[in-house]
Amino acid sequence: MSKKPAPQSHRSPKRPEKSAPKNARPSLPASAFLPTTRAEADARGWGQLDFVYVSGDAYVDHPSFGSAIITRVLESHGYKVGFIAQPDWNDPESIAVFGEPRLGFLVSAGNMDSMVNHYTVNKKRRHDDAYTPGGKGGARPNHAAVVYSNLIRRTFKETPIILGGIEASLRRLAHYDYWSDSLKRSILLDSGADLISYGMGERSIVEIADALAAGLSVSDLTFIDGTVFRTRSLEHVVDYEMLPSWEEVSGDKRAFAESFATQYRASDPVCGSRLVETCPHGVYVVQNPPAAPLTQNEMDAVYRLPYARTWHPSYDEAGGVPALSEVKFSLTSCRGCFGECAFCALTFHQGRIVTGRSHESLLDEARVMTADPEFKGYIHDVGGPTANFRGPACAKQRTRGACTDRRCLGTKPCPAMKADHRDYTGLLRKLRKLPGVKKVFVRSGIRFDYVMADPDPDRTFLRELVEHHVSGQLRVAPEHVSDTVLAAMGKPPRAVYDAFCDAFEEINRETGKKQFVVPYLMSSHPGSTLAEAIELAEYVRDMGFNPEQVQDFYPTPSTISTCMYYTGLDPLTMEPIYVPKTSHEKALQRALIQYRNPDNYDLVREALTKAGRTDLIGWDKQCLIRPKRPKKREVEDGGAPRKGKGRFAKGGPAKGAPSSRPGPASAQRAGKPPKANGRKGGIRKGR
């Protein structure tokens, strides 16, 4: 079932910030939504429903929520659908609100994997949940899709259960589970469900519904692309590739890496093959090839459906659902991503073939936004997994599929890739001319290497981005600066990021703007030893930037990086790779990036000593820390960040910090004033 990824989906999963409106406005009446109670179904004259959708999220009828898309798509095909949000998993009555549906239950953990929703990378329990009314945590169980499905099966013994959403999609075959530090078999087996609809599920869910409505048994639905089923016989399964068995992958990490590589190469809807995984007790799990991506017309039709575009009115008293504020006035312009960052699961979920919505569709949705009483003139984002991707990477992808043996971008762009921003630039121009629109921002990630690959000599897109679509800071994701780590991440070399920052700075200077590039940085990714972590710390030092937030690598199901983390092998090359695994080593690498924080002093000193880099302990400005622990509120070059009310009290460079432009150490020691504009993440002037 479909899920629109969060704008930062280029990175490891990140939860929306808890930001419930202070004065939540009254929502639309319940009749504008699908039924959530028996009384609401009765009011429509519905007796037995066709489907009941069970979700780990609160009910928000907005196209950024996969549950809204799937239920509205089914409604548009004539099916009667009820919605049960965040049922009490200890009470069977909570999923029996509508009785037994005619065709089946649809089950999703929500827009996020429930374990990522619940736990930090350090496996500490979170106390909030942006997808729950009022932002309160605890409204869904761990492994929600499995728990809900088991609850349904205990109550309705024979009713078909179809799993969907990100949690089921990325756990469809044997997978590594970070939270238990073990392999888990297909979620299909643990849940007791009949089918998984994986990826963006509009096609498969309608095919499933039509087949069930025609009288086919759910056990006969073995032919639908984008689904996974289980069987005890392969007699009627044709043209398949056999993966290593559960016994093999659970006993041999190399076998798991080989299995993952096969799955990864089969993730294309054009050339992907059918896969079979043998499980204990004579059971086979069969993954059909991915469903074809929607065409532009089909995607436009999905976004024309009559969404209420807000949360259910039953949540008004709690202040609404905080996650909506992240996307309410944003536009999803594309799906799919050919960036292939190793730590991102988009290749497994949405695929590499990008489809962009038409300008007309996006303009129509923007006009609907401008009529909303809460709209203040600002479109918060126009993007998707990668904002500046609007179509396939090359001409052959639609007909012959994405290459299985090379990346479109990666460390070096494929010569066949067509880098062209003209369509996206034209779209942004049209949007900012709409009556009632004051500003159009681009806040979902842009691939800076794709920008630099664009042959346009005038850099029209980057110029218009600087002039019209940035609010002081442009966040991009170099993730690291060590070329060794970047190669493991599937990211471009550092030189490409430096060149982008140069171009961004030059255009800012020409246009009289004072805007800055702020980098997302990641610690402890496979391939990063203490040496690479220190290289990143020195870069942070040279750009004069005190990163307030650093993301540790988070191993989540079905990414290349997670396979590296578990096996110690790069599954695409089968070469060994270094993995920082212990919590202490990860703490050392994280502390190095935030070396100015006095709380990290002991960890930084230990890391530098272990790596033989005690030259970075001293009084010179090139040193990271002093020989003695600084006082908590001490402010000195390279020391603790200011704690007071100054402009850089949080997150900015300390007073007297080196210029963000790395240069000769002598120039920095001489105290030359910083240049007016920033680069490489340097922030010298607040907004």
Coordinates of C-alpha atoms in Angstrom, one line a residue, residues 215-223:
G215 CA -15.1 -14.5 -6.3
L216 CA -11.5 -15.6 -6.4
S217 CA -10.1 -17.0 -3.1
V218 CA -7.2 -15.0 -1.6
S219 CA -5.1 -18.2 -1.9
D220 CA -5.6 -18.0 -5.7
L221 CA -4.1 -14.4 -5.9
T222 CA -0.6 -15.5 -6.9
F223 CA -0.4 -13.5 -10.2

